[in-house]
């Protein structure tokens, strides 16, 4: 074993809390093997030629002490069997081989495919994620995830480092095997929850990260950057995070000191008053993050050089660069305290760690990227803040250090087409907080539709960060694009901030329940083949389903399309209210100002009211509740005080909301808890989507009837009620006389709008419209259109509308 040495232990705040020792009753051990039954579906498999085993926490696994499940052991001289409710292990008591060690997954996935033999990667693995999309133009290979349609996956933890008693990393003894077998069948959510149990949960990210980020690799001056932020404000496009790429620091330096790629000294020719600039951003409602490439260490030209050298006992007069050494805790202490803390004190809220220099360090197996993520994240929790860093993925367990930066993608349709799948599949290794370069980083080509569709994906992604390279003409400011693209981008960017109450509730769900914001469709529908056949479609929180558009539009239709699977039940288009009958495949067509975002029947969506939008993401005093008809639903809005303990109930406000479709009654119940920054009095705009106009509406609060403004939009099939100044401690009940009924889609009107855009002969368009408006049953209309030899895209767009709500 290679021993690492330290002059002092790491500060307490840089140590992870771990419980690595398994309960004795969970362990089955022999001279050279040890099996630990962590759950009835999760086993640790160890083989050690020297008979010693590892009980320290690793970079991936921190906790091995869950409650011991029931299991049986059959121990014979020549074989060992361990049987739980869900798996059956058979082992020949020799060094691990495919012939001598196997595990069968029991239950409904059990067949010859569900038996794992040692060494097998496993077919049908649903994939995990990748370290970076740097330079990727289209798909890339993904590392394996924790889930498979055959019901098992194996995580190899043999080569990771372990934490010693001082809280630092040590290498393992070579030659030992340390595996974790996940035998969860197709219960993907349970698999992920138990992974978080042993590796640590996904942390709560600060609310401000959920708004729009502005970023560009560009040599901004302070005045230029202020001008961009002010232009966004003038366009009524809110922002919550300001990103400065590497040109914030000195880059044009004496070659004797390096390339200027690494830097920690503000370029005061560009930013003469950094502290004042940071204050201005904060006063404008934005958090500030700076890009840093740490690989070159701290050179002698840096303002922090002398004090950092002194802290490390080095001779500053010699002028030798202080090497970046992630294996040395003393260097890391100085790196944080002398270099980064002063910049944070002057206004930097978190760091964009842009490590591009490989996985190698002085300790074999210690990846500098992992160390940077680990120490920066833990260190950022100082002074009562929620911890946060922004960096690349560094392998399993990286979910503990959000947020992920996926790298410099190419500006092409092929890159865009890969990102929805890439984002959703990362949940299979627990990595739920990807941030992409929305719009693409470099090269590629100008395409206004591509830029718009990328922004739309970003709005329905975990993090929405507009970004581009320093190349001319690559900026993602909406006003750089064609008028219709600019308008669509603006509306979607405004929508992102309107969604923050919903997004932040899902943020809490991810931290508390192990449910990533973006989930593949098969998480909810694991036994349905179609759920695996729509790789770009995903669940976006508890209420929404998204099928992004990732291909150009058909000019003759003025629409692009996405292939989707509509699960059983009824679904409503978020933007138009169109109702779809589920249980089928569908091709969904949209103009540039929309993408398929579907809400399930009974969904309740809390939104910031559009009239109160501005920079930042403060809990709003006016909320819109969008409620979709057809089924009952419930939603608990979660808000918090924003401090380091925001994940605890005592620092939260929870507002339960219940909708009873049978009675047409909506209850916004009295809030539970109190927290700084959450309004005690609120106004609400309630929109019931997809319903008929009821005969009457009453609103009750505090045991009395209160006044409300009621209107009905027949074209949108939406009932709207405005209720002002409701005490959060009282809530209100909205009752409809006689209940609510579903409204039919306005199919004829929708087809008319479609045909207005279609480039085709007027006589053909007239014939199509006459057939649709004839009043014949939808199936008969579709059959008649099928005989008209229509263009395939036109026929598909018509079928979507005609059959949308057909039973």
Short mmCIF file of N, CA, C and O in Angstrom, two decimals, residues 60-166:
data_model
loop_
_atom_site.label_atom_id
_atom_site.label_comp_id
_atom_site.label_asym_id
_atom_site.label_seq_id
_atom_site.Cartn_x
_atom_site.Cartn_y
_atom_site.Cartn_z
N UNK A 60 -16.60 6.75 -3.70
CA UNK A 60 -17.96 6.51 -4.17
C UNK A 60 -18.90 6.12 -3.03
O UNK A 60 -20.01 6.63 -2.92
N UNK A 61 -18.47 5.22 -2.17
CA UNK A 61 -19.36 4.64 -1.16
C UNK A 61 -18.96 5.13 0.23
O UNK A 61 -17.85 4.90 0.70
N UNK A 62 -19.90 5.80 0.89
CA UNK A 62 -19.66 6.37 2.21
C UNK A 62 -20.36 5.60 3.32
O UNK A 62 -19.91 5.61 4.46
N UNK A 63 -21.47 4.94 3.00
CA UNK A 63 -22.31 4.35 4.04
C UNK A 63 -22.57 2.87 3.71
O UNK A 63 -23.06 2.55 2.63
N UNK A 64 -22.26 2.01 4.68
CA UNK A 64 -22.49 0.57 4.49
C UNK A 64 -23.26 -0.02 5.67
O UNK A 64 -23.14 -1.22 5.94
N UNK A 65 -24.04 0.79 6.36
CA UNK A 65 -24.69 0.32 7.58
C UNK A 65 -26.21 0.43 7.57
O UNK A 65 -26.82 0.72 8.60
N UNK A 66 -26.87 0.18 6.43
CA UNK A 66 -28.34 0.22 6.49
C UNK A 66 -28.87 -0.96 7.32
O UNK A 66 -28.14 -1.89 7.66
N UNK A 67 -30.15 -0.89 7.61
CA UNK A 67 -30.79 -1.97 8.36
C UNK A 67 -30.63 -3.29 7.61
O UNK A 67 -30.80 -3.35 6.39
N UNK A 68 -30.30 -4.34 8.34
CA UNK A 68 -29.99 -5.62 7.71
C UNK A 68 -31.28 -6.31 7.26
O UNK A 68 -32.19 -6.51 8.06
N UNK A 69 -31.37 -6.68 5.98
CA UNK A 69 -32.58 -7.38 5.51
C UNK A 69 -32.53 -8.86 5.87
O UNK A 69 -31.48 -9.39 6.27
N UNK A 70 -33.65 -9.53 5.72
CA UNK A 70 -33.67 -10.97 5.93
C UNK A 70 -32.96 -11.67 4.77
O UNK A 70 -33.13 -11.29 3.61
N UNK A 71 -32.15 -12.67 5.10
CA UNK A 71 -31.53 -13.49 4.05
C UNK A 71 -31.13 -14.83 4.64
O UNK A 71 -31.01 -14.99 5.86
N UNK A 72 -30.94 -15.80 3.75
CA UNK A 72 -30.54 -17.15 4.16
C UNK A 72 -29.17 -17.46 3.59
O UNK A 72 -28.83 -17.01 2.49
N UNK A 73 -28.40 -18.24 4.32
CA UNK A 73 -27.06 -18.64 3.91
C UNK A 73 -26.97 -20.16 3.93
O UNK A 73 -27.34 -20.80 4.92
N UNK A 74 -26.49 -20.73 2.83
CA UNK A 74 -26.20 -22.16 2.76
C UNK A 74 -24.70 -22.30 2.52
O UNK A 74 -24.21 -22.01 1.43
N UNK A 75 -24.00 -22.70 3.56
CA UNK A 75 -22.54 -22.74 3.53
C UNK A 75 -22.08 -24.18 3.52
O UNK A 75 -22.16 -24.88 4.54
N UNK A 76 -21.60 -24.62 2.38
CA UNK A 76 -21.09 -25.97 2.21
C UNK A 76 -19.58 -25.90 1.95
O UNK A 76 -19.07 -24.84 1.58
N UNK A 77 -18.87 -27.02 2.12
CA UNK A 77 -17.41 -26.97 1.91
C UNK A 77 -17.01 -26.48 0.53
O UNK A 77 -16.02 -25.78 0.36
N UNK A 78 -17.81 -26.83 -0.48
CA UNK A 78 -17.43 -26.50 -1.85
C UNK A 78 -18.20 -25.32 -2.44
O UNK A 78 -17.91 -24.89 -3.55
N UNK A 79 -19.20 -24.81 -1.73
CA UNK A 79 -20.03 -23.75 -2.30
C UNK A 79 -20.73 -22.96 -1.21
O UNK A 79 -20.97 -23.47 -0.11
N UNK A 80 -21.03 -21.71 -1.55
CA UNK A 80 -21.76 -20.81 -0.67
C UNK A 80 -22.93 -20.23 -1.44
O UNK A 80 -22.78 -19.85 -2.61
N UNK A 81 -24.09 -20.20 -0.79
CA UNK A 81 -25.26 -19.57 -1.40
C UNK A 81 -25.83 -18.56 -0.42
O UNK A 81 -25.91 -18.81 0.78
N UNK A 82 -26.22 -17.40 -0.96
CA UNK A 82 -26.92 -16.37 -0.19
C UNK A 82 -28.20 -16.05 -0.94
O UNK A 82 -28.17 -15.73 -2.14
N UNK A 83 -29.32 -16.14 -0.23
CA UNK A 83 -30.62 -15.93 -0.86
C UNK A 83 -31.39 -14.87 -0.08
O UNK A 83 -31.60 -14.99 1.12
N UNK A 84 -31.75 -13.80 -0.77
CA UNK A 84 -32.63 -12.79 -0.21
C UNK A 84 -33.97 -12.87 -0.94
O UNK A 84 -34.18 -13.73 -1.80
N UNK A 85 -34.85 -11.96 -0.61
CA UNK A 85 -36.14 -11.93 -1.30
C UNK A 85 -35.99 -11.69 -2.79
O UNK A 85 -36.82 -12.12 -3.58
N UNK A 86 -34.89 -11.05 -3.19
CA UNK A 86 -34.78 -10.59 -4.58
C UNK A 86 -33.61 -11.16 -5.36
O UNK A 86 -33.60 -11.06 -6.59
N UNK A 87 -32.58 -11.70 -4.70
CA UNK A 87 -31.42 -12.21 -5.43
C UNK A 87 -30.94 -13.53 -4.82
O UNK A 87 -31.18 -13.82 -3.64
N UNK A 88 -30.23 -14.29 -5.64
CA UNK A 88 -29.69 -15.59 -5.22
C UNK A 88 -28.24 -15.68 -5.70
O UNK A 88 -27.97 -15.75 -6.90
N UNK A 89 -27.31 -15.65 -4.76
CA UNK A 89 -25.87 -15.69 -5.05
C UNK A 89 -25.37 -17.12 -4.89
O UNK A 89 -25.70 -17.80 -3.90
N UNK A 90 -24.54 -17.55 -5.83
CA UNK A 90 -23.88 -18.86 -5.78
C UNK A 90 -22.38 -18.65 -6.00
O UNK A 90 -21.98 -17.98 -6.97
N UNK A 91 -21.56 -19.25 -5.12
CA UNK A 91 -20.11 -18.97 -5.14
C UNK A 91 -19.34 -20.23 -4.76
O UNK A 91 -19.70 -20.95 -3.82
N UNK A 92 -18.23 -20.46 -5.48
CA UNK A 92 -17.45 -21.69 -5.26
C UNK A 92 -16.31 -21.52 -4.25
O UNK A 92 -15.47 -22.42 -4.09
N UNK A 93 -16.23 -20.37 -3.59
CA UNK A 93 -15.25 -20.09 -2.55
C UNK A 93 -13.81 -20.00 -3.06
O UNK A 93 -12.86 -20.12 -2.30
N UNK A 94 -13.67 -19.75 -4.33
CA UNK A 94 -12.35 -19.60 -4.94
C UNK A 94 -12.22 -18.16 -5.45
O UNK A 94 -13.16 -17.38 -5.34
N UNK A 95 -11.04 -17.81 -5.99
CA UNK A 95 -10.94 -16.49 -6.62
C UNK A 95 -12.10 -16.27 -7.59
O UNK A 95 -12.51 -17.19 -8.31
N UNK A 96 -12.62 -15.05 -7.63
CA UNK A 96 -13.80 -14.76 -8.43
C UNK A 96 -13.55 -15.07 -9.91
O UNK A 96 -12.56 -14.62 -10.50
N UNK A 97 -14.44 -15.86 -10.50
CA UNK A 97 -14.41 -16.16 -11.93
C UNK A 97 -15.85 -16.20 -12.44
O UNK A 97 -16.80 -16.36 -11.65
N UNK A 98 -16.04 -16.11 -13.75
CA UNK A 98 -17.40 -16.22 -14.29
C UNK A 98 -18.03 -17.58 -14.01
O UNK A 98 -19.26 -17.70 -13.95
N UNK A 99 -17.19 -18.62 -13.84
CA UNK A 99 -17.73 -19.95 -13.59
C UNK A 99 -18.07 -20.17 -12.12
O UNK A 99 -18.92 -21.01 -11.80
N UNK A 100 -17.43 -19.39 -11.25
CA UNK A 100 -17.57 -19.68 -9.83
C UNK A 100 -18.42 -18.70 -9.05
O UNK A 100 -18.76 -18.98 -7.88
N UNK A 101 -18.76 -17.55 -9.63
CA UNK A 101 -19.57 -16.57 -8.92
C UNK A 101 -20.66 -16.07 -9.84
O UNK A 101 -20.38 -15.54 -10.92
N UNK A 102 -21.90 -16.25 -9.43
CA UNK A 102 -23.04 -15.76 -10.20
C UNK A 102 -24.13 -15.31 -9.25
O UNK A 102 -24.20 -15.75 -8.09
N UNK A 103 -24.97 -14.40 -9.75
CA UNK A 103 -26.11 -13.91 -8.97
C UNK A 103 -27.32 -13.85 -9.91
O UNK A 103 -27.25 -13.27 -11.00
N UNK A 104 -28.40 -14.44 -9.45
CA UNK A 104 -29.64 -14.42 -10.22
C UNK A 104 -30.61 -13.44 -9.59
O UNK A 104 -30.79 -13.41 -8.38
N UNK A 105 -31.22 -12.61 -10.44
CA UNK A 105 -32.25 -11.69 -9.97
C UNK A 105 -33.58 -12.43 -9.99
O UNK A 105 -34.00 -12.96 -11.02
N UNK A 106 -34.24 -12.47 -8.86
CA UNK A 106 -35.50 -13.18 -8.74
C UNK A 106 -36.66 -12.25 -9.05
O UNK A 106 -36.53 -11.03 -9.04
N UNK A 107 -37.81 -12.82 -9.32
CA UNK A 107 -38.98 -11.99 -9.59
C UNK A 107 -39.36 -12.02 -11.05
O UNK A 107 -38.92 -12.88 -11.82
N UNK A 108 -40.15 -11.02 -11.47
CA UNK A 108 -40.75 -11.09 -12.80
C UNK A 108 -39.78 -10.88 -13.94
O UNK A 108 -40.12 -11.16 -15.10
N UNK A 109 -38.57 -10.38 -13.68
CA UNK A 109 -37.60 -10.29 -14.78
C UNK A 109 -36.76 -11.56 -14.86
O UNK A 109 -35.86 -11.67 -15.67
N UNK A 110 -37.05 -12.52 -13.98
CA UNK A 110 -36.20 -13.70 -13.88
C UNK A 110 -36.31 -14.58 -15.11
O UNK A 110 -37.37 -15.08 -15.46
N UNK A 111 -35.21 -14.75 -15.81
CA UNK A 111 -35.07 -15.69 -16.92
C UNK A 111 -33.58 -15.86 -17.15
O UNK A 111 -32.77 -15.41 -16.34
N UNK A 112 -33.20 -16.50 -18.20
CA UNK A 112 -31.77 -16.76 -18.38
C UNK A 112 -30.97 -15.48 -18.59
O UNK A 112 -29.77 -15.46 -18.38
N UNK A 113 -31.63 -14.39 -18.95
CA UNK A 113 -30.92 -13.11 -19.09
C UNK A 113 -30.63 -12.46 -17.74
O UNK A 113 -29.80 -11.55 -17.68
N UNK A 114 -31.33 -12.84 -16.70
CA UNK A 114 -31.22 -12.13 -15.43
C UNK A 114 -30.19 -12.75 -14.50
O UNK A 114 -30.20 -12.48 -13.30
N UNK A 115 -29.31 -13.57 -15.02
CA UNK A 115 -28.23 -14.15 -14.22
C UNK A 115 -26.93 -13.46 -14.59
O UNK A 115 -26.51 -13.47 -15.76
N UNK A 116 -26.30 -12.87 -13.59
CA UNK A 116 -25.00 -12.22 -13.80
C UNK A 116 -23.89 -13.19 -13.41
O UNK A 116 -23.95 -13.87 -12.39
N UNK A 117 -22.88 -13.26 -14.25
CA UNK A 117 -21.66 -14.02 -13.96
C UNK A 117 -20.52 -13.03 -13.79
O UNK A 117 -20.41 -12.05 -14.54
N UNK A 118 -19.69 -13.27 -12.82
CA UNK A 118 -18.58 -12.36 -12.52
C UNK A 118 -17.83 -11.97 -13.80
O UNK A 118 -17.51 -12.82 -14.64
N UNK A 119 -17.57 -10.69 -13.93
CA UNK A 119 -16.82 -10.18 -15.08
C UNK A 119 -17.68 -9.66 -16.20
O UNK A 119 -17.19 -8.93 -17.08
N UNK A 120 -18.97 -10.01 -16.19
CA UNK A 120 -19.84 -9.54 -17.26
C UNK A 120 -20.24 -8.09 -17.02
O UNK A 120 -20.58 -7.71 -15.89
N UNK A 121 -20.19 -7.29 -18.06
CA UNK A 121 -20.68 -5.92 -17.97
C UNK A 121 -22.19 -5.93 -17.90
O UNK A 121 -22.81 -5.14 -17.20
N UNK A 122 -22.82 -6.86 -18.60
CA UNK A 122 -24.27 -6.96 -18.59
C UNK A 122 -24.88 -6.31 -19.81
O UNK A 122 -24.65 -5.14 -20.09
N UNK A 123 -25.66 -7.10 -20.57
CA UNK A 123 -26.35 -6.54 -21.72
C UNK A 123 -27.54 -5.70 -21.27
O UNK A 123 -27.98 -5.78 -20.13
N UNK A 124 -28.02 -4.92 -22.18
CA UNK A 124 -29.20 -4.09 -21.94
C UNK A 124 -28.99 -3.06 -20.84
O UNK A 124 -29.96 -2.56 -20.26
N UNK A 125 -27.72 -2.75 -20.50
CA UNK A 125 -27.49 -1.67 -19.55
C UNK A 125 -28.03 -0.39 -20.16
O UNK A 125 -27.79 -0.10 -21.34
N UNK A 126 -28.74 0.38 -19.38
CA UNK A 126 -29.42 1.56 -19.90
C UNK A 126 -28.52 2.79 -19.96
O UNK A 126 -28.97 3.87 -20.35
N UNK A 127 -27.25 2.63 -19.58
CA UNK A 127 -26.29 3.71 -19.74
C UNK A 127 -26.27 4.66 -18.57
O UNK A 127 -27.22 4.75 -17.77
N UNK A 128 -25.15 5.36 -18.43
CA UNK A 128 -24.98 6.37 -17.40
C UNK A 128 -24.70 7.71 -18.03
O UNK A 128 -25.55 8.29 -18.70
N UNK A 129 -23.47 8.20 -17.87
CA UNK A 129 -23.13 9.48 -18.47
C UNK A 129 -21.67 9.47 -18.89
O UNK A 129 -21.04 8.41 -18.93
N UNK A 130 -21.15 10.62 -19.23
CA UNK A 130 -19.76 10.75 -19.69
C UNK A 130 -19.13 11.96 -19.01
O UNK A 130 -19.83 12.87 -18.56
N UNK A 131 -17.82 11.98 -18.96
CA UNK A 131 -17.10 13.06 -18.28
C UNK A 131 -17.37 14.40 -18.91
O UNK A 131 -17.55 15.41 -18.23
N UNK A 132 -17.41 14.45 -20.23
CA UNK A 132 -17.55 15.74 -20.90
C UNK A 132 -18.05 15.55 -22.32
O UNK A 132 -17.86 14.49 -22.93
N UNK A 133 -18.67 16.58 -22.83
CA UNK A 133 -19.05 16.65 -24.24
C UNK A 133 -18.11 17.56 -25.02
O UNK A 133 -18.46 17.99 -26.13
N UNK A 134 -16.94 17.85 -24.48
CA UNK A 134 -15.97 18.70 -25.18
C UNK A 134 -15.77 18.21 -26.62
O UNK A 134 -15.35 17.06 -26.85
N UNK A 135 -16.02 19.10 -27.57
CA UNK A 135 -15.75 18.79 -28.96
C UNK A 135 -16.65 17.75 -29.57
O UNK A 135 -16.41 17.32 -30.71
N UNK A 136 -17.70 17.33 -28.87
CA UNK A 136 -18.58 16.29 -29.38
C UNK A 136 -19.59 16.89 -30.35
O UNK A 136 -20.21 17.91 -30.07
N UNK A 137 -19.75 16.26 -31.48
CA UNK A 137 -20.71 16.70 -32.49
C UNK A 137 -21.66 15.54 -32.76
O UNK A 137 -21.50 14.79 -33.71
N UNK A 138 -22.63 15.37 -31.89
CA UNK A 138 -23.54 14.23 -31.98
C UNK A 138 -23.36 13.32 -30.78
O UNK A 138 -22.91 13.75 -29.72
N UNK A 139 -23.69 12.04 -30.92
CA UNK A 139 -23.61 11.12 -29.77
C UNK A 139 -22.18 10.83 -29.36
O UNK A 139 -21.23 10.97 -30.15
N UNK A 140 -22.02 10.41 -28.11
CA UNK A 140 -20.75 9.89 -27.62
C UNK A 140 -21.04 8.66 -26.78
O UNK A 140 -22.18 8.42 -26.37
N UNK A 141 -20.02 7.88 -26.51
CA UNK A 141 -20.19 6.68 -25.71
C UNK A 141 -20.41 7.06 -24.25
O UNK A 141 -19.77 7.98 -23.72
N UNK A 142 -21.32 6.37 -23.60
CA UNK A 142 -21.62 6.61 -22.20
C UNK A 142 -21.06 5.50 -21.33
O UNK A 142 -21.01 4.33 -21.74
N UNK A 143 -20.65 5.86 -20.13
CA UNK A 143 -20.28 4.85 -19.15
C UNK A 143 -21.52 4.09 -18.72
O UNK A 143 -22.64 4.60 -18.82
N UNK A 144 -21.36 2.86 -18.21
CA UNK A 144 -22.54 2.11 -17.76
C UNK A 144 -23.23 2.80 -16.59
O UNK A 144 -22.60 3.50 -15.80
N UNK A 145 -24.53 2.57 -16.50
CA UNK A 145 -25.30 3.05 -15.36
C UNK A 145 -25.61 1.94 -14.40
O UNK A 145 -25.05 0.83 -14.47
N UNK A 146 -26.53 2.19 -13.49
CA UNK A 146 -26.88 1.24 -12.43
C UNK A 146 -28.09 0.39 -12.78
O UNK A 146 -28.52 -0.42 -11.96
N UNK A 147 -28.61 0.55 -13.99
CA UNK A 147 -29.87 -0.09 -14.34
C UNK A 147 -29.77 -0.82 -15.67
O UNK A 147 -29.04 -0.41 -16.57
N UNK A 148 -30.54 -1.88 -15.79
CA UNK A 148 -30.57 -2.69 -16.99
C UNK A 148 -31.94 -3.30 -17.15
O UNK A 148 -32.61 -3.62 -16.16
N UNK A 149 -32.37 -3.48 -18.38
CA UNK A 149 -33.64 -4.15 -18.62
C UNK A 149 -33.57 -5.61 -18.18
O UNK A 149 -34.60 -6.25 -17.97
N UNK A 150 -32.37 -6.15 -18.07
CA UNK A 150 -32.22 -7.52 -17.57
C UNK A 150 -32.19 -7.57 -16.04
O UNK A 150 -32.07 -8.64 -15.45
N UNK A 151 -32.24 -6.40 -15.41
CA UNK A 151 -32.49 -6.38 -13.97
C UNK A 151 -31.29 -6.25 -13.08
O UNK A 151 -31.44 -6.27 -11.86
N UNK A 152 -30.08 -6.11 -13.63
CA UNK A 152 -28.91 -6.01 -12.76
C UNK A 152 -27.85 -5.13 -13.38
O UNK A 152 -27.79 -4.92 -14.59
N UNK A 153 -26.98 -4.62 -12.51
CA UNK A 153 -25.79 -3.88 -12.92
C UNK A 153 -24.76 -4.02 -11.81
O UNK A 153 -25.10 -4.31 -10.66
N UNK A 154 -23.50 -3.81 -12.16
CA UNK A 154 -22.40 -3.95 -11.20
C UNK A 154 -21.57 -2.68 -11.23
O UNK A 154 -21.19 -2.19 -12.29
N UNK A 155 -21.30 -2.14 -10.04
CA UNK A 155 -20.44 -0.98 -9.88
C UNK A 155 -19.11 -1.46 -9.29
O UNK A 155 -19.08 -2.02 -8.20
N UNK A 156 -18.04 -1.25 -10.03
CA UNK A 156 -16.71 -1.68 -9.58
C UNK A 156 -16.05 -0.54 -8.81
O UNK A 156 -15.70 0.49 -9.37
N UNK A 157 -15.87 -0.76 -7.51
CA UNK A 157 -15.27 0.26 -6.64
C UNK A 157 -13.84 -0.11 -6.24
O UNK A 157 -13.28 0.46 -5.32
N UNK A 158 -13.25 -1.08 -6.96
CA UNK A 158 -11.95 -1.63 -6.55
C UNK A 158 -10.82 -0.62 -6.66
O UNK A 158 -9.84 -0.71 -5.90
N UNK A 159 -10.89 0.31 -7.60
CA UNK A 159 -9.77 1.18 -7.88
C UNK A 159 -9.90 2.57 -7.27
O UNK A 159 -8.98 3.38 -7.39
N UNK A 160 -11.03 2.88 -6.66
CA UNK A 160 -11.17 4.21 -6.09
C UNK A 160 -10.33 4.33 -4.83
O UNK A 160 -9.94 3.33 -4.22
N UNK A 161 -10.05 5.56 -4.44
CA UNK A 161 -9.31 5.79 -3.21
C UNK A 161 -10.25 5.76 -2.01
O UNK A 161 -11.48 5.80 -2.17
N UNK A 162 -9.67 5.68 -0.81
CA UNK A 162 -10.45 5.65 0.42
C UNK A 162 -10.01 6.80 1.31
O UNK A 162 -8.90 7.34 1.18
N UNK A 163 -10.90 7.19 2.22
CA UNK A 163 -10.61 8.27 3.15
C UNK A 163 -9.96 7.71 4.41
O UNK A 163 -10.44 6.72 4.99
N UNK A 164 -8.88 8.36 4.85
CA UNK A 164 -8.24 7.93 6.09
C UNK A 164 -8.84 8.66 7.28
O UNK A 164 -9.78 9.45 7.14
N UNK A 165 -8.28 8.43 8.46
CA UNK A 165 -8.85 9.02 9.67
C UNK A 165 -8.72 10.53 9.71
O UNK A 165 -9.48 11.21 10.40
N UNK A 166 -7.77 11.08 8.95
CA UNK A 166 -7.60 12.53 8.91
C UNK A 166 -8.53 13.21 7.90
O UNK A 166 -8.49 14.41 7.74
#
